[in-house]
Short mmCIF file of C-alpha atoms and ligand atoms in Angstrom, two decimals:
data_model
loop_
_atom_site.label_atom_id
_atom_site.label_comp_id
_atom_site.label_asym_id
_atom_site.label_seq_id
_atom_site.Cartn_x
_atom_site.Cartn_y
_atom_site.Cartn_z
CA MET A 1 66.10 131.20 177.25
CA ASP A 2 66.32 132.66 173.75
CA TYR A 3 68.22 135.90 173.72
CA THR A 4 69.31 138.27 170.95
CA PRO A 5 72.75 139.75 171.59
CA ASN A 6 73.34 143.43 170.88
CA ARG A 7 76.36 145.73 170.43
CA HIS A 8 76.45 146.59 174.16
CA ASP A 9 77.27 142.89 174.83
CA PHE A 10 80.52 143.40 172.96
CA ASP A 11 81.64 146.03 175.49
CA ARG A 12 80.34 143.99 178.38
CA TYR A 13 81.75 140.55 177.54
CA MET A 14 84.65 140.98 175.12
CA THR A 15 88.18 142.31 175.56
CA PRO A 16 88.32 145.89 174.33
CA ASN A 17 90.93 145.39 171.57
CA TYR A 18 88.42 145.96 168.75
CA ALA A 19 85.90 148.71 168.02
CA PRO A 20 83.30 147.00 165.81
CA GLN A 21 80.57 148.95 164.00
CA GLU A 22 77.23 149.32 165.69
CA VAL A 23 75.35 147.08 163.24
CA ILE A 24 75.51 143.27 163.68
CA PRO A 25 75.26 141.33 160.42
CA VAL A 26 73.42 138.07 160.84
CA ARG A 27 73.17 136.57 157.36
CA GLY A 28 75.11 136.65 154.08
CA LYS A 29 74.61 135.38 150.57
CA GLY A 30 77.09 136.08 147.80
CA SER A 31 78.11 139.71 148.06
CA ARG A 32 75.09 140.83 150.13
CA LEU A 33 74.64 140.81 153.91
CA TRP A 34 71.71 141.55 156.23
CA ASP A 35 71.85 142.90 159.78
CA GLN A 36 69.64 142.21 162.82
CA GLN A 37 67.13 144.81 161.66
CA GLY A 38 66.95 143.34 158.15
CA HIS A 39 68.99 146.16 156.50
CA GLU A 40 70.88 145.02 153.45
CA TYR A 41 74.56 145.72 152.71
CA ILE A 42 76.73 145.15 149.66
CA ASP A 43 80.03 143.68 150.74
CA PHE A 44 83.16 145.34 149.32
CA ALA A 45 85.09 144.36 152.45
CA GLY A 46 84.98 140.59 152.11
CA GLY A 47 85.81 140.06 155.81
CA ILE A 48 89.15 141.82 155.14
CA ALA A 49 90.07 139.93 151.94
CA VAL A 50 88.87 136.58 153.35
CA ASN A 51 85.49 135.86 151.75
CA ALA A 52 86.99 135.11 148.35
CA LEU A 53 83.77 133.55 147.04
CA GLY A 54 81.40 135.76 148.94
CA HIS A 55 79.17 134.47 151.71
CA CYS A 56 77.91 130.87 151.87
CA HIS A 57 79.12 129.92 148.39
CA PRO A 58 77.44 126.59 147.57
CA VAL A 59 80.76 124.91 146.70
CA LEU A 60 82.26 125.78 150.06
CA VAL A 61 79.03 124.94 151.95
CA GLU A 62 78.93 121.56 150.28
CA ALA A 63 82.58 120.84 151.12
CA LEU A 64 81.98 121.82 154.76
CA LYS A 65 78.78 119.76 155.02
CA VAL A 66 80.32 116.63 153.52
CA GLN A 67 83.44 116.84 155.68
CA GLY A 68 81.36 117.83 158.70
CA GLU A 69 79.52 114.53 158.46
CA THR A 70 82.70 112.53 157.86
CA LEU A 71 85.63 113.60 160.11
CA TRP A 72 86.44 116.90 161.85
CA HIS A 73 89.72 116.67 163.68
CA LEU A 74 92.46 114.20 164.53
CA SER A 75 95.54 116.27 165.68
CA ASN A 76 98.92 115.74 164.08
CA VAL A 77 99.38 112.43 165.80
CA PHE A 78 97.58 111.21 162.67
CA THR A 79 97.47 112.72 159.23
CA ASN A 80 94.20 112.93 157.27
CA GLU A 81 93.04 112.79 153.70
CA PRO A 82 91.79 116.40 153.26
CA ALA A 83 95.10 117.82 154.66
CA LEU A 84 97.13 115.63 152.25
CA LYS A 85 94.94 116.62 149.32
CA LEU A 86 95.25 120.30 150.20
CA ALA A 87 99.05 120.08 150.54
CA LYS A 88 99.26 118.29 147.16
CA ALA A 89 97.05 120.96 145.53
CA LEU A 90 99.24 123.76 146.85
CA VAL A 91 102.49 122.03 145.75
CA GLU A 92 101.15 121.27 142.30
CA ARG A 93 100.09 124.86 141.75
CA THR A 94 103.15 126.73 143.08
CA PHE A 95 106.98 126.71 143.31
CA ALA A 96 106.77 124.80 146.56
CA ASP A 97 107.65 121.21 147.41
CA LYS A 98 106.44 121.14 151.02
CA VAL A 99 103.64 122.65 153.03
CA PHE A 100 103.06 123.39 156.73
CA LEU A 101 99.37 123.82 157.56
CA CYS A 102 98.10 126.07 160.34
CA SER A 103 95.14 128.34 161.09
CA SER A 104 95.97 132.05 160.60
CA GLY A 105 98.26 134.37 158.66
CA GLY A 106 100.22 135.35 161.72
CA GLU A 107 100.78 131.69 162.52
CA ALA A 108 101.97 130.98 158.99
CA ASN A 109 104.40 133.89 159.18
CA GLU A 110 105.62 132.84 162.60
CA ALA A 111 106.37 129.41 161.08
CA ALA A 112 108.15 131.03 158.12
CA LEU A 113 110.35 133.15 160.37
CA LYS A 114 111.21 130.30 162.73
CA LEU A 115 112.00 128.07 159.74
CA ALA A 116 114.28 130.74 158.20
CA ARG A 117 116.13 131.15 161.52
CA ARG A 118 116.62 127.42 161.97
CA TRP A 119 117.70 126.94 158.38
CA ALA A 120 120.24 129.77 158.71
CA VAL A 121 121.62 128.44 162.03
CA GLU A 122 121.88 124.88 160.66
CA HIS A 123 123.49 125.79 157.35
CA HIS A 124 125.53 128.85 158.20
CA GLY A 125 125.80 129.30 161.98
CA GLU A 126 124.38 131.29 164.89
CA HIS A 127 125.60 134.65 163.54
CA LYS A 128 123.17 134.50 160.56
CA ASP A 129 120.08 135.79 162.34
CA LYS A 130 119.23 139.14 160.70
CA ILE A 131 115.74 139.46 159.35
CA ILE A 132 115.04 142.43 157.06
CA SER A 133 111.52 143.60 156.57
CA PHE A 134 109.85 146.87 155.61
CA ARG A 135 108.40 149.95 157.22
CA GLN A 136 104.60 149.97 157.08
CA SER A 137 104.53 146.17 156.50
CA PHE A 138 102.10 143.96 158.42
CA HIS A 139 102.76 140.30 159.13
CA GLY A 140 100.41 139.36 161.97
CA ARG A 141 99.95 139.81 165.73
CA THR A 142 102.20 137.17 167.35
CA PHE A 143 105.13 138.77 169.10
CA PHE A 144 107.66 137.73 166.47
CA THR A 145 105.39 138.93 163.58
CA VAL A 146 104.52 142.31 165.14
CA SER A 147 108.25 142.83 165.71
CA VAL A 148 109.08 141.97 162.06
CA GLY A 149 106.13 144.08 160.89
CA GLY A 150 106.99 147.67 160.16
CA GLN A 151 104.35 149.44 162.26
CA PRO A 152 105.82 150.01 165.72
CA LYS A 153 102.38 150.80 167.20
CA TYR A 154 101.65 147.06 167.09
CA SER A 155 104.87 145.93 168.90
CA GLN A 156 105.32 148.73 171.44
CA GLY A 157 104.19 148.44 175.02
CA PHE A 158 104.77 144.70 175.41
CA GLY A 159 108.31 144.83 176.80
CA PRO A 160 111.52 143.82 175.03
CA ILE A 161 111.26 143.04 171.33
CA PRO A 162 112.99 139.97 169.84
CA GLY A 163 116.40 140.91 168.45
CA GLY A 164 117.94 140.59 164.96
CA ILE A 165 115.18 142.48 163.12
CA VAL A 166 115.72 145.56 160.94
CA HIS A 167 113.46 147.56 158.68
CA ALA A 168 114.14 149.05 155.24
CA THR A 169 112.00 151.27 153.02
CA TYR A 170 109.51 149.52 150.74
CA ASN A 171 110.25 149.79 147.03
CA ASP A 172 113.68 151.26 147.84
CA LEU A 173 116.36 148.67 147.02
CA GLU A 174 119.12 150.98 148.08
CA SER A 175 117.80 151.02 151.67
CA VAL A 176 117.96 147.20 151.67
CA MET A 177 121.51 147.18 150.32
CA GLN A 178 122.58 149.24 153.32
CA LEU A 179 121.27 146.61 155.70
CA VAL A 180 121.86 143.28 153.91
CA GLY A 181 125.00 141.26 154.67
CA ASP A 182 126.29 137.78 155.27
CA ASP A 183 124.51 137.84 158.65
CA THR A 184 121.11 138.21 156.87
CA CYS A 185 118.96 135.17 157.35
CA ALA A 186 115.84 136.31 155.48
CA ILE A 187 114.05 139.16 153.81
CA MET A 188 110.30 139.16 154.43
CA VAL A 189 108.07 141.20 152.11
CA GLU A 190 104.47 141.52 150.94
CA PRO A 191 104.38 141.65 147.10
CA MET A 192 101.80 144.34 147.71
CA GLN A 193 101.62 146.04 151.10
CA GLY A 194 98.06 145.57 152.27
CA GLU A 195 97.54 147.06 155.75
CA GLY A 196 100.32 149.54 154.89
CA GLY A 197 98.11 151.25 152.30
CA ILE A 198 97.69 149.01 149.18
CA VAL A 199 101.11 149.67 147.77
CA PRO A 200 102.23 147.25 145.00
CA ALA A 201 105.91 146.37 144.84
CA THR A 202 107.69 147.45 141.70
CA PRO A 203 109.00 144.50 139.61
CA ASP A 204 112.57 145.81 139.89
CA PHE A 205 112.29 145.91 143.70
CA LEU A 206 111.23 142.28 144.03
CA LYS A 207 113.79 141.16 141.44
CA GLY A 208 116.42 143.12 143.34
CA LEU A 209 115.41 141.45 146.66
CA ARG A 210 115.70 138.02 144.98
CA GLN A 211 119.19 138.89 143.77
CA LEU A 212 120.31 140.23 147.22
CA CYS A 213 119.07 137.06 148.89
CA ASP A 214 120.93 134.91 146.33
CA ASP A 215 124.12 136.98 146.78
CA HIS A 216 124.01 136.64 150.56
CA ASN A 217 122.61 133.10 151.04
CA ALA A 218 119.49 134.54 152.58
CA LEU A 219 115.91 133.37 152.15
CA LEU A 220 113.24 135.38 150.43
CA ILE A 221 109.88 135.14 152.23
CA PHE A 222 106.76 136.40 150.43
CA ASP A 223 103.87 137.17 152.77
CA GLU A 224 100.89 136.51 150.48
CA VAL A 225 98.37 136.32 153.31
CA GLN A 226 96.39 139.17 151.77
CA THR A 227 97.44 138.92 148.12
CA GLY A 228 97.13 135.14 147.75
CA VAL A 229 94.57 132.72 146.33
CA GLY A 230 93.44 134.64 143.26
CA ARG A 231 93.12 138.08 144.81
CA SER A 232 95.82 139.57 142.55
CA GLY A 233 94.36 137.99 139.38
CA GLU A 234 96.93 135.21 139.56
CA LEU A 235 96.75 132.35 142.09
CA TYR A 236 99.62 134.03 143.90
CA ALA A 237 100.93 137.52 143.26
CA TYR A 238 104.56 136.26 142.80
CA LYS A 239 103.36 134.85 139.49
CA ASN A 240 102.54 138.37 138.26
CA TYR A 241 106.15 139.36 138.98
CA GLY A 242 108.03 136.29 137.79
CA VAL A 243 109.99 136.36 141.06
CA THR A 244 109.98 133.12 143.05
CA PRO A 245 110.40 133.20 146.84
CA ASP A 246 111.93 130.49 149.04
CA ILE A 247 109.05 130.58 151.48
CA LEU A 248 105.47 131.85 150.92
CA THR A 249 102.67 132.25 153.40
CA THR A 250 99.00 132.15 152.57
CA ALA A 251 95.79 132.50 154.62
CA LYS A 252 92.68 134.75 154.40
CA SER A 253 91.17 133.76 150.99
CA LEU A 254 92.58 130.23 151.33
CA GLY A 255 89.58 129.13 153.39
CA GLY A 256 87.08 131.57 151.91
CA GLY A 257 85.98 132.34 155.49
CA PHE A 258 87.04 129.16 157.25
CA PRO A 259 90.23 129.69 159.37
CA VAL A 260 93.10 128.00 157.58
CA ALA A 261 96.63 128.98 156.54
CA ALA A 262 99.76 127.51 155.07
CA MET A 263 103.45 128.08 154.80
CA LEU A 264 105.01 126.81 151.54
CA THR A 265 108.65 126.08 151.00
CA THR A 266 111.14 123.94 149.04
CA ASP A 267 112.83 120.63 149.56
CA MET A 268 116.10 122.49 150.19
CA ILE A 269 114.73 124.39 153.24
CA ALA A 270 111.91 122.17 154.65
CA PRO A 271 114.21 119.68 156.45
CA SER A 272 115.02 122.39 159.01
CA LEU A 273 111.53 121.92 160.35
CA ALA A 274 112.48 118.46 161.61
CA ILE A 275 110.25 116.38 163.88
CA GLY A 276 109.32 118.29 167.02
CA THR A 277 110.73 121.69 165.96
CA HIS A 278 107.32 123.26 165.29
CA GLY A 279 103.62 122.41 165.38
CA SER A 280 100.01 123.53 165.74
CA THR A 281 97.07 121.55 167.19
CA TYR A 282 94.70 122.75 164.46
CA GLY A 283 97.19 122.64 161.60
CA GLY A 284 95.81 120.35 158.94
CA ASN A 285 92.40 120.18 160.66
CA ALA A 286 90.24 118.05 158.35
CA LEU A 287 87.26 120.52 158.13
CA ALA A 288 89.55 123.49 157.39
CA SER A 289 91.53 121.51 154.81
CA ALA A 290 88.40 120.24 152.99
CA VAL A 291 87.04 123.79 152.66
CA ALA A 292 90.42 125.20 151.53
CA LEU A 293 90.79 122.44 148.91
CA ALA A 294 87.37 123.29 147.50
CA ALA A 295 88.20 127.00 147.51
CA ILE A 296 91.54 126.64 145.74
CA GLU A 297 90.20 124.21 143.14
CA PHE A 298 87.31 126.60 142.37
CA ILE A 299 89.43 129.73 142.28
CA ASP A 300 92.44 128.37 140.31
CA THR A 301 90.60 128.39 136.98
CA PRO A 302 90.94 130.74 134.03
CA GLN A 303 87.29 131.64 134.50
CA VAL A 304 87.69 132.96 138.03
CA LEU A 305 91.17 134.45 137.63
CA ASP A 306 90.29 136.27 134.34
CA GLY A 307 87.06 137.37 136.06
CA VAL A 308 89.20 139.05 138.81
CA LYS A 309 91.11 141.02 136.17
CA LYS A 310 87.88 142.03 134.45
CA ARG A 311 86.31 143.12 137.71
CA HIS A 312 89.46 145.06 138.63
CA ALA A 313 88.98 147.14 135.47
CA LEU A 314 85.36 147.67 136.34
CA PHE A 315 86.16 148.77 139.95
CA ARG A 316 88.79 151.13 138.66
CA GLU A 317 86.41 152.64 136.10
CA HIS A 318 83.76 153.29 138.76
CA LEU A 319 86.27 154.79 141.23
CA GLU A 320 87.74 157.00 138.56
CA ALA A 321 84.28 158.20 137.54
CA ILE A 322 83.46 159.04 141.20
CA ASN A 323 86.76 160.84 141.46
CA ALA A 324 86.26 162.78 138.20
CA LYS A 325 83.05 164.17 139.77
CA HIS A 326 84.13 164.73 143.38
CA GLY A 327 87.96 164.85 143.39
CA VAL A 328 88.28 163.02 146.73
CA PHE A 329 91.12 160.68 145.76
CA LYS A 330 94.70 161.41 145.00
CA GLU A 331 95.47 157.99 143.52
CA ILE A 332 93.66 154.72 142.78
CA ARG A 333 95.92 151.66 142.93
CA GLY A 334 96.08 147.93 143.62
CA MET A 335 96.07 144.59 141.90
CA GLY A 336 93.11 142.38 141.05
CA LEU A 337 90.44 142.72 143.69
CA LEU A 338 92.59 144.34 146.34
CA MET A 339 92.29 148.01 145.55
CA GLY A 340 93.06 151.23 147.40
CA ALA A 341 92.00 154.80 146.82
CA GLN A 342 94.27 157.26 148.54
CA MET A 343 92.49 160.36 149.86
CA ALA A 344 93.32 163.75 148.29
CA PRO A 345 95.26 166.13 150.62
CA GLU A 346 92.05 168.11 151.47
CA TYR A 347 90.52 164.88 152.88
CA GLU A 348 93.63 163.64 154.65
CA GLY A 349 92.71 161.26 157.48
CA ARG A 350 89.07 160.98 156.39
CA ALA A 351 89.02 157.44 154.94
CA LYS A 352 87.47 156.15 158.19
CA ASP A 353 84.59 158.66 157.88
CA ILE A 354 83.68 157.16 154.53
CA LEU A 355 83.33 153.74 156.12
CA ALA A 356 80.77 154.93 158.63
CA LEU A 357 78.85 156.86 155.93
CA ALA A 358 79.01 153.83 153.64
CA ILE A 359 77.37 151.70 156.34
CA GLU A 360 74.52 154.23 156.47
CA GLU A 361 74.16 153.79 152.70
CA GLY A 362 74.26 149.99 152.87
CA LEU A 363 77.85 149.30 151.86
CA MET A 364 80.72 147.61 153.68
CA ALA A 365 84.19 148.79 152.77
CA LEU A 366 87.62 148.91 154.46
CA ILE A 367 90.47 151.27 155.10
CA ALA A 368 94.21 150.65 154.96
CA GLY A 369 95.61 153.31 157.32
CA PRO A 370 93.93 156.70 157.81
CA ASN A 371 94.31 157.83 154.17
CA VAL A 372 93.37 154.88 152.04
CA LEU A 373 89.90 153.50 151.30
CA ARG A 374 90.43 149.81 150.64
CA LEU A 375 88.16 147.41 148.72
CA ALA A 376 88.57 143.62 148.89
CA PRO A 377 85.32 142.12 147.59
CA SER A 378 84.46 138.58 146.58
CA LEU A 379 86.43 137.42 143.54
CA VAL A 380 83.11 136.46 141.92
CA ILE A 381 81.06 139.53 142.85
CA PRO A 382 78.32 140.05 140.27
CA GLU A 383 78.52 143.12 138.04
CA GLU A 384 75.18 144.44 139.29
CA ASP A 385 76.46 144.33 142.87
CA ILE A 386 79.52 146.29 141.82
CA ALA A 387 77.33 148.92 140.14
CA GLU A 388 74.94 149.16 143.09
CA GLY A 389 77.81 149.18 145.63
CA MET A 390 79.52 152.00 143.72
CA ALA A 391 76.24 154.06 143.67
CA ARG A 392 76.11 153.62 147.46
CA LEU A 393 79.81 154.56 147.79
CA GLU A 394 79.18 157.68 145.74
CA ARG A 395 76.31 158.67 148.04
CA ALA A 396 78.54 158.17 151.08
CA ILE A 397 81.24 160.35 149.48
CA GLU A 398 78.67 163.05 148.72
CA LYS A 399 77.72 163.05 152.40
CA LEU A 400 81.39 163.39 153.33
CA LEU A 401 81.70 166.42 151.04
CA VAL A 402 78.68 168.04 152.62
CA LYS A 403 80.23 167.51 156.09
CA ALA A 404 83.72 168.67 155.00
C1 LIG B 501 100.00 140.59 154.79
C2 LIG B 501 99.40 140.03 156.05
N1 LIG B 501 100.13 139.17 156.78
C3 LIG B 501 99.64 138.65 157.88
C4 LIG B 501 98.41 138.97 158.35
C5 LIG B 501 97.90 138.34 159.62
O1 LIG B 501 96.94 137.40 159.36
P1 LIG B 501 96.00 136.81 160.52
O2 LIG B 501 95.21 137.97 161.02
O3 LIG B 501 95.20 135.75 159.85
O4 LIG B 501 96.90 136.29 161.58
C6 LIG B 501 97.62 139.89 157.65
C7 LIG B 501 96.28 140.29 158.14
O5 LIG B 501 95.77 141.33 157.84
C8 LIG B 501 98.14 140.44 156.48
O6 LIG B 501 97.45 141.33 155.74
#
């Protein structure tokens, strides 16, 4: 029998680890979405920096349809043409020589960390196991990645945490120098902390990390799950900094909404993932790879990447104009189309309230922690959607001020 699910079904049938909004979107086109009742929303959230080309972009729909009628899945007992084309496209566009394909950011990071550990053991010995990461960082939800991540709330309560992991302070090279040594296997860092509050790295910090890794035979891992695939205005954020990692992870925008991820590395390191050392049933899935190839080929063009920079300026202008009138933000920051507006001290902890009010006004946005309103829209969002979305955001903020 035909049946229309509602929000109560979430509580009834799904594990309680999320608290989704009351509205249920059912359809999307470009940067607009519609819910079950037909209400329209402008999408500044982009599925948390995933829908790089908005909803149902014709290029991605076409790639999915064509591949969907050709070949879906084989497993890694066989390789397949879309996976090989995607790997080649990633290698040709980055520092990397080799690619491991998988399905999520956490899985790509898990692969990166396991590879770094194996490489260190093979080349330097068992003692070289220390992984340095940063407070407030986020690297995924597998047990290794929540442990490396710098937000203890995600790793606590699950029993003993894997060893050999230490945390330094982001953008503070001195704090890394105090921890780094010949036992350091890798430093893992986001070029801009996403979940940690939209905090870009300083160029000196990333250059310093590169130098420390070189000095101590350690690997530099850039987690570009959130910053990658055009979001920063370059295909990968490391290109903005001129600092090249040894391993890079990419997911989210890579599939534009189809689950796919990759870990990129060099010929010097890749052999440590020898046959049988790691794997993933869905890694290199033909449907996922075909969509990701279409996404990356579309995004890696001057037209799209310059458009991201242009839109960044427009978003910043709008946010600053709202702030000039209402004084709700302390700072507006970010790169490309991953932007954060930190709440002013009077509105500390209120970023979440804006999200709920924005929904009432027909706008989807995000937060990054309790104090930062985060925007991660489509990289090709039309200017009129930006203007209309900002008008809705301003109305939501006006409501917040009335309630404050
Ligand atoms: C920087 C970073 N790394 C890793 C992840 C985890 O990705 P996934 O949820 O696809 O496993 C995220 C997700 O927000 C992220 O922002």
